[in-house]
Short mmCIF file of C-alpha atoms and ligand atoms in Angstrom, two decimals:
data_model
loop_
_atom_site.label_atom_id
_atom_site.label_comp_id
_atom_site.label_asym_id
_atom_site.label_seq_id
_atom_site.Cartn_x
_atom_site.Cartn_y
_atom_site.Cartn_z
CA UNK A 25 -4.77 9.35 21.22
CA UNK A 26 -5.36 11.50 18.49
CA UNK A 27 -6.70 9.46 15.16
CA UNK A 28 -5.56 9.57 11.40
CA UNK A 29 -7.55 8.57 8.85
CA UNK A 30 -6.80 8.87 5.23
CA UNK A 31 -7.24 6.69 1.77
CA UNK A 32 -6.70 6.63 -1.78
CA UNK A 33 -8.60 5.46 -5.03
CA UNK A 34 -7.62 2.32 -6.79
CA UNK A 35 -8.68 3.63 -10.46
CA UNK A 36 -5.07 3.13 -12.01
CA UNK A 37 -1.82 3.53 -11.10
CA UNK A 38 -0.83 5.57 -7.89
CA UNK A 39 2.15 8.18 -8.84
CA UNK A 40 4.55 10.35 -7.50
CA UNK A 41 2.48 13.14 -6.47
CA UNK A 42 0.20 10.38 -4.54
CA UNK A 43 3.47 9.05 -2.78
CA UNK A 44 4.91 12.42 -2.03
CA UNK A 45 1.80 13.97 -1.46
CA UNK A 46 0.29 11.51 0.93
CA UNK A 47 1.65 8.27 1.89
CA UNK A 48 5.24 8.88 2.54
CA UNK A 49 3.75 11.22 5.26
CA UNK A 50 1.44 8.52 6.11
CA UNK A 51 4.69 6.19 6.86
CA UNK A 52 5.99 8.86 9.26
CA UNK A 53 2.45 9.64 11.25
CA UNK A 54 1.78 6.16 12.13
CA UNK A 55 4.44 6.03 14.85
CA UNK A 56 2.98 8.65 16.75
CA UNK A 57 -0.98 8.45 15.90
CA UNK A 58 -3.64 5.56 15.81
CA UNK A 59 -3.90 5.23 12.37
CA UNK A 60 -6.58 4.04 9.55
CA UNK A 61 -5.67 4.14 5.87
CA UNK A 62 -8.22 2.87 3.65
CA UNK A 63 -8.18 1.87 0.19
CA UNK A 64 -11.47 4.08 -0.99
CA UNK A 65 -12.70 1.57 -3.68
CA UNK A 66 -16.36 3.12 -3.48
CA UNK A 67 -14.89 6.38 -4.54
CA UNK A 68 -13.79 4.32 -7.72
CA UNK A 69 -17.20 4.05 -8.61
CA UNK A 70 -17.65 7.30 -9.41
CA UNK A 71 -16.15 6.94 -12.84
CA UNK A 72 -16.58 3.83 -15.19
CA UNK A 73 -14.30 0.68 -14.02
CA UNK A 74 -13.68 -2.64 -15.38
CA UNK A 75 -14.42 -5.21 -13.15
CA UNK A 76 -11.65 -7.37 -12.99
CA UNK A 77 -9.29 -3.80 -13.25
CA UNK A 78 -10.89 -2.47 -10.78
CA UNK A 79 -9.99 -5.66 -7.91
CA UNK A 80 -6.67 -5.52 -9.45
CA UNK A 81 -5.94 -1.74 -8.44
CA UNK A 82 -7.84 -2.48 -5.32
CA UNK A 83 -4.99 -5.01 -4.09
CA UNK A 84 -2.14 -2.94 -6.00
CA UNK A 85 -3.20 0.12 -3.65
CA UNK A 86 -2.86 -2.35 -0.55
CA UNK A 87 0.33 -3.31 -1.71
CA UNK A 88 1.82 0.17 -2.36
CA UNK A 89 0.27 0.96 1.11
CA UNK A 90 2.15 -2.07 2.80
CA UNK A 91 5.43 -1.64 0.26
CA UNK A 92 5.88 1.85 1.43
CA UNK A 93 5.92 0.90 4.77
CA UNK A 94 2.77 1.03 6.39
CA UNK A 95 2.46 -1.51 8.89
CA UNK A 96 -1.00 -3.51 8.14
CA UNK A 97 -0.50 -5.05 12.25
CA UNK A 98 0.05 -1.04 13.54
CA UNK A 99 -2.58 0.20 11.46
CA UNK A 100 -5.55 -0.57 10.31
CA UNK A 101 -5.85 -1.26 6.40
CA UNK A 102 -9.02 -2.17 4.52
CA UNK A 103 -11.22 -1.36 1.48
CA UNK A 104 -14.05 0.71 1.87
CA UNK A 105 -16.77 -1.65 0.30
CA UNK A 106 -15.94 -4.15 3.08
CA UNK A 107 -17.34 -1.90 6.02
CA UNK A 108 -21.46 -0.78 4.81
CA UNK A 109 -21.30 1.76 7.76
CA UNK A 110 -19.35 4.67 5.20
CA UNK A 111 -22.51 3.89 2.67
CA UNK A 112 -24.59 4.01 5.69
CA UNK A 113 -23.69 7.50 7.69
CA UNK A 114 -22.65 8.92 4.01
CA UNK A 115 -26.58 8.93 3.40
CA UNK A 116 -26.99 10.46 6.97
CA UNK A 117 -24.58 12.90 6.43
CA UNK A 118 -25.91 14.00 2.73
CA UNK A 119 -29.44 14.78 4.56
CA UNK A 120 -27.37 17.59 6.71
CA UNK A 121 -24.86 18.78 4.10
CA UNK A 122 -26.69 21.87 1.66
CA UNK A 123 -26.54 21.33 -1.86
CA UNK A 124 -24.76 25.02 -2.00
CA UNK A 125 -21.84 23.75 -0.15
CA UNK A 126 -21.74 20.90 -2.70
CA UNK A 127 -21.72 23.16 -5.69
CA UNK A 128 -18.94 25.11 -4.39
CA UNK A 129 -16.33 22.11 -4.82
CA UNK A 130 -14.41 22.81 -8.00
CA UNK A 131 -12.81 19.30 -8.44
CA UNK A 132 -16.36 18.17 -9.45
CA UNK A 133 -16.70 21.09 -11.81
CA UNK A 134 -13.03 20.30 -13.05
CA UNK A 135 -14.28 16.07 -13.46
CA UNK A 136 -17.74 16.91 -14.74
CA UNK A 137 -16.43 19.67 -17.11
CA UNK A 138 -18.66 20.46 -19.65
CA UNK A 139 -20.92 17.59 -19.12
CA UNK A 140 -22.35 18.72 -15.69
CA UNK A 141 -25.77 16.49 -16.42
CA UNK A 142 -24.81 14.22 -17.69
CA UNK A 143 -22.10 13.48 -14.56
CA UNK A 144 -23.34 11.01 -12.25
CA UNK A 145 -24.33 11.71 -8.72
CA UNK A 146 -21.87 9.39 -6.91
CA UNK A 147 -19.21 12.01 -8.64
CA UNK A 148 -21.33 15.02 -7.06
CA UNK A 149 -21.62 13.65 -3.64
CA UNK A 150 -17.93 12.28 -3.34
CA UNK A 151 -17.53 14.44 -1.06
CA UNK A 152 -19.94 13.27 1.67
CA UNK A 153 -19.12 9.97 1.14
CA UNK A 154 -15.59 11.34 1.61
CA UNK A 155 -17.39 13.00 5.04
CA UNK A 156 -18.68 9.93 6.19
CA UNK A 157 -15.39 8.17 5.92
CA UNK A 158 -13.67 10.31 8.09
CA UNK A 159 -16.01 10.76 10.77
CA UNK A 160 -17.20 7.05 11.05
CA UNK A 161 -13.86 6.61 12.57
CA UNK A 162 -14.17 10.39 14.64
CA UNK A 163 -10.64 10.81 13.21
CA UNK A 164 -8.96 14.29 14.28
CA UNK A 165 -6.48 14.51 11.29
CA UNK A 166 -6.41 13.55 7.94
CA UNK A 167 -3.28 13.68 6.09
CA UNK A 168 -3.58 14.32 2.09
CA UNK A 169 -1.94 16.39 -0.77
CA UNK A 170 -3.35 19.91 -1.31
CA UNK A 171 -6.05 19.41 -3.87
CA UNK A 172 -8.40 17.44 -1.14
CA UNK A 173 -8.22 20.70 1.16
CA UNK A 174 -11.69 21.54 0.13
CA UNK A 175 -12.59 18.38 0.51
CA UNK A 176 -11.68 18.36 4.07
CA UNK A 177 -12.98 22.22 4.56
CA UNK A 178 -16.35 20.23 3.83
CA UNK A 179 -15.92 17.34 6.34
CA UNK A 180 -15.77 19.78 9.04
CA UNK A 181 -18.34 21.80 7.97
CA UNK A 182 -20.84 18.94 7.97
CA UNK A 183 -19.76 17.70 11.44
CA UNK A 184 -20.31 21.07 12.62
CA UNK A 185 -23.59 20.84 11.18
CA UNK A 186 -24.38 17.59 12.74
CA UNK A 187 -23.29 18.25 15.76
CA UNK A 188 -25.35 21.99 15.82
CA UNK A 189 -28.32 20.34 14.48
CA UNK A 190 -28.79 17.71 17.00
CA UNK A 191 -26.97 20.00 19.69
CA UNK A 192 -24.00 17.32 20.67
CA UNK A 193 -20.37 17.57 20.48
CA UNK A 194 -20.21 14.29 18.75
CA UNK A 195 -18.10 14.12 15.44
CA UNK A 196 -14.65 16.12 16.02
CA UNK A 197 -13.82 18.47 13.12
CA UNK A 198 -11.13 16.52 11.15
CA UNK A 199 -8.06 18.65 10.53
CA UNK A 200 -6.25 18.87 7.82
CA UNK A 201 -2.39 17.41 7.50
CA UNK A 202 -0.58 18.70 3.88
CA UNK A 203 2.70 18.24 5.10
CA UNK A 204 6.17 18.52 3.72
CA UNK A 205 7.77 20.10 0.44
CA UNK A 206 5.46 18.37 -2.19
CA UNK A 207 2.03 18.84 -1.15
CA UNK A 208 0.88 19.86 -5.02
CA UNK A 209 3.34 17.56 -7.38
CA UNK A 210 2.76 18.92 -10.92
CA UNK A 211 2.24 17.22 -14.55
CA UNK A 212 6.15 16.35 -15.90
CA UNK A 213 4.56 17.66 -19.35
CA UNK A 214 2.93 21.07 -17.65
CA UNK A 215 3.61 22.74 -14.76
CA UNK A 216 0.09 24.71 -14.25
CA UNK A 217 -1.40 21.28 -13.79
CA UNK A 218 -1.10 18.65 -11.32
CA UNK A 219 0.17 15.25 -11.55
CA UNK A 220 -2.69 13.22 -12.24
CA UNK A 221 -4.25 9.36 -12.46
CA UNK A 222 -6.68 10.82 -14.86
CA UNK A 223 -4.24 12.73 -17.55
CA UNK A 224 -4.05 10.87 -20.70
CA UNK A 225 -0.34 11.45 -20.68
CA UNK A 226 1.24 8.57 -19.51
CA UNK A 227 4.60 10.91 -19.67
CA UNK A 228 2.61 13.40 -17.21
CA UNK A 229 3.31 11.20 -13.89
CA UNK A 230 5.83 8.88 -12.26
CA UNK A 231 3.82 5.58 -11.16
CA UNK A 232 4.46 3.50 -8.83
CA UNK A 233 4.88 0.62 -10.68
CA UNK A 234 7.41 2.28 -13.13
CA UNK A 235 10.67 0.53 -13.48
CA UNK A 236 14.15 2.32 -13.98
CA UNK A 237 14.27 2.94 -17.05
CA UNK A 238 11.23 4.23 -17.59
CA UNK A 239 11.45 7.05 -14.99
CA UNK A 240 14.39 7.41 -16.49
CA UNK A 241 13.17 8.30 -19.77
CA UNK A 242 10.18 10.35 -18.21
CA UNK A 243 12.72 12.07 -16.34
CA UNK A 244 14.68 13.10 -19.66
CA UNK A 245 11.51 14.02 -21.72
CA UNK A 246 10.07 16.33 -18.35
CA UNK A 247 9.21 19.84 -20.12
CA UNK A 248 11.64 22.45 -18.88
CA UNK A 249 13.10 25.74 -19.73
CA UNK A 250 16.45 26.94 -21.11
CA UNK A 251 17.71 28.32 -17.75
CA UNK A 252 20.24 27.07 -15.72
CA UNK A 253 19.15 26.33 -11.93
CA UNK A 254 18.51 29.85 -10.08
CA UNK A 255 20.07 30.77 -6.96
CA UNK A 256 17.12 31.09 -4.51
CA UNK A 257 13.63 29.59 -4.87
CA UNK A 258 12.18 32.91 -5.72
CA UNK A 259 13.77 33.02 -8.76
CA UNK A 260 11.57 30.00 -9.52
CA UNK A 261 7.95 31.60 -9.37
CA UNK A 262 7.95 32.40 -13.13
CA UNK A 263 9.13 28.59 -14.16
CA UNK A 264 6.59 26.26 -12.93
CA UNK A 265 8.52 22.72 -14.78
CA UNK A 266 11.99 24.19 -13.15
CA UNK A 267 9.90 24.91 -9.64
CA UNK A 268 8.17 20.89 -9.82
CA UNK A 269 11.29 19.22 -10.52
CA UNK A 270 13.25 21.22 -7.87
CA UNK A 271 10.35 19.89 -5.72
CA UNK A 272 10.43 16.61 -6.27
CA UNK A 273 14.41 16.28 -5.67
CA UNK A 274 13.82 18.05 -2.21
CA UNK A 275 10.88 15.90 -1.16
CA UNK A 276 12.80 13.10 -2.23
CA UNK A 277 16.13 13.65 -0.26
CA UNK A 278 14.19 15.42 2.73
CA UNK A 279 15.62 18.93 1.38
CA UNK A 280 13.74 22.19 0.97
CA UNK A 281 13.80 23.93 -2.03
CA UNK A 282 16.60 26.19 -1.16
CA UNK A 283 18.84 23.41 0.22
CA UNK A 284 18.30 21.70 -3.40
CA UNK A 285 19.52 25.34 -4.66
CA UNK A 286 21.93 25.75 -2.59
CA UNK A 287 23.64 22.90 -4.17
CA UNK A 288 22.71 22.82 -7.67
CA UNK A 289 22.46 26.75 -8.37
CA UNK A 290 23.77 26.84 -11.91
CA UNK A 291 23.37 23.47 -13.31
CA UNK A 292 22.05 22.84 -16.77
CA UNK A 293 19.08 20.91 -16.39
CA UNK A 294 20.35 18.15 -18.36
CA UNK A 295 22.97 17.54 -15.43
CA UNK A 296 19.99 18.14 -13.03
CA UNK A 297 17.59 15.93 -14.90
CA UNK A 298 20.54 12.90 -14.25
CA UNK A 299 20.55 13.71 -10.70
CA UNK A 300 17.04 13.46 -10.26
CA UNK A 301 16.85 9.84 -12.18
CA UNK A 302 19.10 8.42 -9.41
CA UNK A 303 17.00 9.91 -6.38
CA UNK A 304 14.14 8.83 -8.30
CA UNK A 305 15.25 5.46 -8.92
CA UNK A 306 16.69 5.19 -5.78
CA UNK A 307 13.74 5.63 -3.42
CA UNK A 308 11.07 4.13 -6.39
CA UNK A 309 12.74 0.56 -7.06
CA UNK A 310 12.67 -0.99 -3.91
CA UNK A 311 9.04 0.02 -2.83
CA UNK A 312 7.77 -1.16 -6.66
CA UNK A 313 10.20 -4.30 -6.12
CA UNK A 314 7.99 -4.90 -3.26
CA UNK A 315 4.75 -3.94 -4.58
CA UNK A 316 5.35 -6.64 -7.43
CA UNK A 317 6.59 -9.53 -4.58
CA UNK A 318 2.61 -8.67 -2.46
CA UNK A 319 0.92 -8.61 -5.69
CA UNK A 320 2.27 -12.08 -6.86
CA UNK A 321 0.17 -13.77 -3.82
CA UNK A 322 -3.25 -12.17 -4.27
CA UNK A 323 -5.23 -14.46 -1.01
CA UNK A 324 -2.49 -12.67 1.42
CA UNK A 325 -3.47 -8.74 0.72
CA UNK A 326 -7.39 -10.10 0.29
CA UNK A 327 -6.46 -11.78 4.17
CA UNK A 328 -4.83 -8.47 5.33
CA UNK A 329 -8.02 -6.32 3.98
CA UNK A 330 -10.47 -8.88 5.58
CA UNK A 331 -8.46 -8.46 9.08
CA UNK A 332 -8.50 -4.68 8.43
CA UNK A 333 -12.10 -4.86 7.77
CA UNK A 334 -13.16 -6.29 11.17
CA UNK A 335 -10.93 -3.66 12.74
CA UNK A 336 -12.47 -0.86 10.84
CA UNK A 337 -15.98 -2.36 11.33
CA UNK A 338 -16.11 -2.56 15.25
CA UNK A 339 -14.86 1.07 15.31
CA UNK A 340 -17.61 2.64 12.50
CA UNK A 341 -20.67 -0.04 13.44
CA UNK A 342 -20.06 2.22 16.77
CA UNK A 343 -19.99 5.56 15.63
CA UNK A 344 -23.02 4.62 13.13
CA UNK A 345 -25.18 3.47 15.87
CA UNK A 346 -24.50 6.42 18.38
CA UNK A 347 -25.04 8.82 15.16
CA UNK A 348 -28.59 6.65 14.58
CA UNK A 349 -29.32 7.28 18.02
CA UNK A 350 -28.66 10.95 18.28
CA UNK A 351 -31.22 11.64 15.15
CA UNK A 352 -33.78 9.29 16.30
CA UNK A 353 -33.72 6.06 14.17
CA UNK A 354 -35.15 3.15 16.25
CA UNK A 355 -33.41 0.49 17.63
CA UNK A 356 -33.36 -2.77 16.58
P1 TYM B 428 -6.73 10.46 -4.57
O1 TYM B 428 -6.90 8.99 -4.73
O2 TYM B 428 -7.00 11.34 -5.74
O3 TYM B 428 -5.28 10.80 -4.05
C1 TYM B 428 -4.73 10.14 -2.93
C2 TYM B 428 -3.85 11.10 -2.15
O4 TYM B 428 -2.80 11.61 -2.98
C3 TYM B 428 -2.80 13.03 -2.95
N1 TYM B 428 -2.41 13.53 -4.28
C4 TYM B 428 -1.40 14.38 -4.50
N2 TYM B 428 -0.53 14.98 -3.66
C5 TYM B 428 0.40 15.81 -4.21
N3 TYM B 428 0.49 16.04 -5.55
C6 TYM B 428 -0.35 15.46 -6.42
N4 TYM B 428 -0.25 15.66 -7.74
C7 TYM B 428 -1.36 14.58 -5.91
N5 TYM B 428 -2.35 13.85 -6.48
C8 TYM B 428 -2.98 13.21 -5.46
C9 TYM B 428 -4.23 13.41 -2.63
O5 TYM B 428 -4.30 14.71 -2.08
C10 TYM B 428 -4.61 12.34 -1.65
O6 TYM B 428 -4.16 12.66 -0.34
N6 TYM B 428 -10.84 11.96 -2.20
C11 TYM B 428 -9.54 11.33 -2.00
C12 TYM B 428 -9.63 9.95 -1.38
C13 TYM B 428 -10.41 9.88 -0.11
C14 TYM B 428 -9.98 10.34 1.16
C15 TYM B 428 -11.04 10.01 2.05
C16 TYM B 428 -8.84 10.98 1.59
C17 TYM B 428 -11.63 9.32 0.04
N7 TYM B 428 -12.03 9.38 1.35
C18 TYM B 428 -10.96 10.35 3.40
C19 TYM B 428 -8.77 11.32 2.95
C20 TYM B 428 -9.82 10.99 3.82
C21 TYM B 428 -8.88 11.20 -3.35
O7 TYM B 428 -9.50 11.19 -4.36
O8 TYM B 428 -7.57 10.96 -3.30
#
């Protein structure tokens, strides 16, 4: 059976564009793939965290995980810090991967910014460590939102390299899954950037843990333009807030963008904008109703993680000793 593996970082709140993006799709694949979601808390490390925040998000990422409907019996579910082999073949893999690939990845330009030495290093190799979750589980698809396609581009590239190296057709080369309408969701405040954990705008993104009436009022406030709603969804190209929110209605009511047209063509965002809040609402409450119920008994997600974790662990202890093996590290 083919195998899905895919996570998300518990540094704040997880949003719209990480629901729409990512797990919603994740909800759909697991019926029809073995599945691994994992809730990437070593990636967290990579910028400063409060302690105490930081195993607070780690459980609130489980619980979005479980609220949204991933099944933690189906699946596996666990945090990466509970299974050492990702630390483990992420070194492995960083002796194989050339710091040229590594320079070409432009979200660590974009996070470093102007303050490229001062950046740490966990920040610059992400992306191995990214590597080495994937292919400690040999998964064959990974389903995220657009912006980790480079990410991905470099998880093959390094199990090609592996596997040319040591001349073995041992790690598969992970494909990609950006799937449905909103595979980029963009800021509510500006539509040339994307929605974002890390924008200082708290009117920039939807989160999960929102309640009504503030999506509601985020809703209201979104930037848009004087137009009424176009015909087709070419007429959108030039009007990136117009183009977002059209997306997000479609994602949300499994529509394209020209279905959402079809329907709406001529409507004065304000109208649209009151639509939107009841989709919104609709689909939000009762998966941050639910979040909020898992997060009020903290020992049951920890239990959940800790059975995910020895699920996880039997499958990567594995893969990490075959991959130890292959390059010629003694056995104990
Ligand atoms: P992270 O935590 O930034 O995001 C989690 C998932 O949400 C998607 N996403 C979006 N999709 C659409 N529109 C947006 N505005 C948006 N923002 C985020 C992301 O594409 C992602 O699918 N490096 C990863 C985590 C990771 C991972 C992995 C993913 C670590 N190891 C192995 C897959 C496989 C990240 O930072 O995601």
């Amino acid at each position: 059976m083919n195998r899905i593996f895919s996570g998300m970082q518990p540094t704040r709140q997880l949003h719209l564009g990480n629901y729409l993006g990512a797990l919603r799709n994740w909800v759909a694949l697991q019926a029809s793939y073995d599945c691994i979601f994992c809730v990437v808390d070593l990636h967290a490390l990579t910028l400063p965290q409060e302690p105490e925040v930081l195993r607070s998000n780690t459980r609130e990422v489980a619980a979005a995980y479980i609220a949204a409907g991933i099944d933690p019996q189906r699946c596996i579910l666990f945090a990466q810090s509970h299974v050492s082999a990702h630390s483990e073949l992420s070194w492995i893999l960083s002796c194989h991967a050339p710091i040229g690939w590594l320079n070409r990845m432009t979200q660590f330009k974009e996070k470093a910014g102007k303050h490229r030495d001062s950046a740490v290093l966990g920040l610059y190799a992400y992306p191995v460590l990214m590597a080495a979750d994937i292919l400690a589980y040999k998964a064959t698809h990974v389903p995220v939102g657009e912006d980790q396609k480079q990410h991905l581009e470099l998880s093959r590239d390094i199990a090609g390299a592996f596997n040319r190296h040591y001349d073995v057709d041992f790690f598969p080369l992970p494909e990609p899954q950006i799937l449905g309408e909103a595979t980029r969701v963009m800021s509510l405040r500006d539509g040339s950037k994307k929605m974002s954990k890390s924008d200082i705008s708290d009117q920039s993104r939807i989160n999960m843990t929102d309640d009504a009436e503030t999506i509601a009022q985020k809703i209201r406030k979104a930037k848009t333009d004087p137009d009424p709603l176009p015909e087709t969804a070419d007429d959108l190209v030039a009007r990136p807030e117009a183009d977002n929110l059209v997306t997000i209605y479609g994602a949300l009511t499994d529509q394209s963008r020209q279905q959402v047209l079809d329907a709406q063509a001529g409507a004065q965002f304000s109208t649209f904008k009151t639509a939107l809040v009841d989709v919104a609402v609709a689909k939000l409450a009762p998966i941050t109703a639910e979040m909020n119920r898992l997060m009020n008994d903290p020992a049951e997600i920890d239990r959940l993680l800790s059975h995910g974790a020895d699920r996880a662990e039997a499958i990567a202890a594995k893969t990490l000793a075959e991959a130890k093996d292959i390059i010629g590290l003694l056995r104990i």
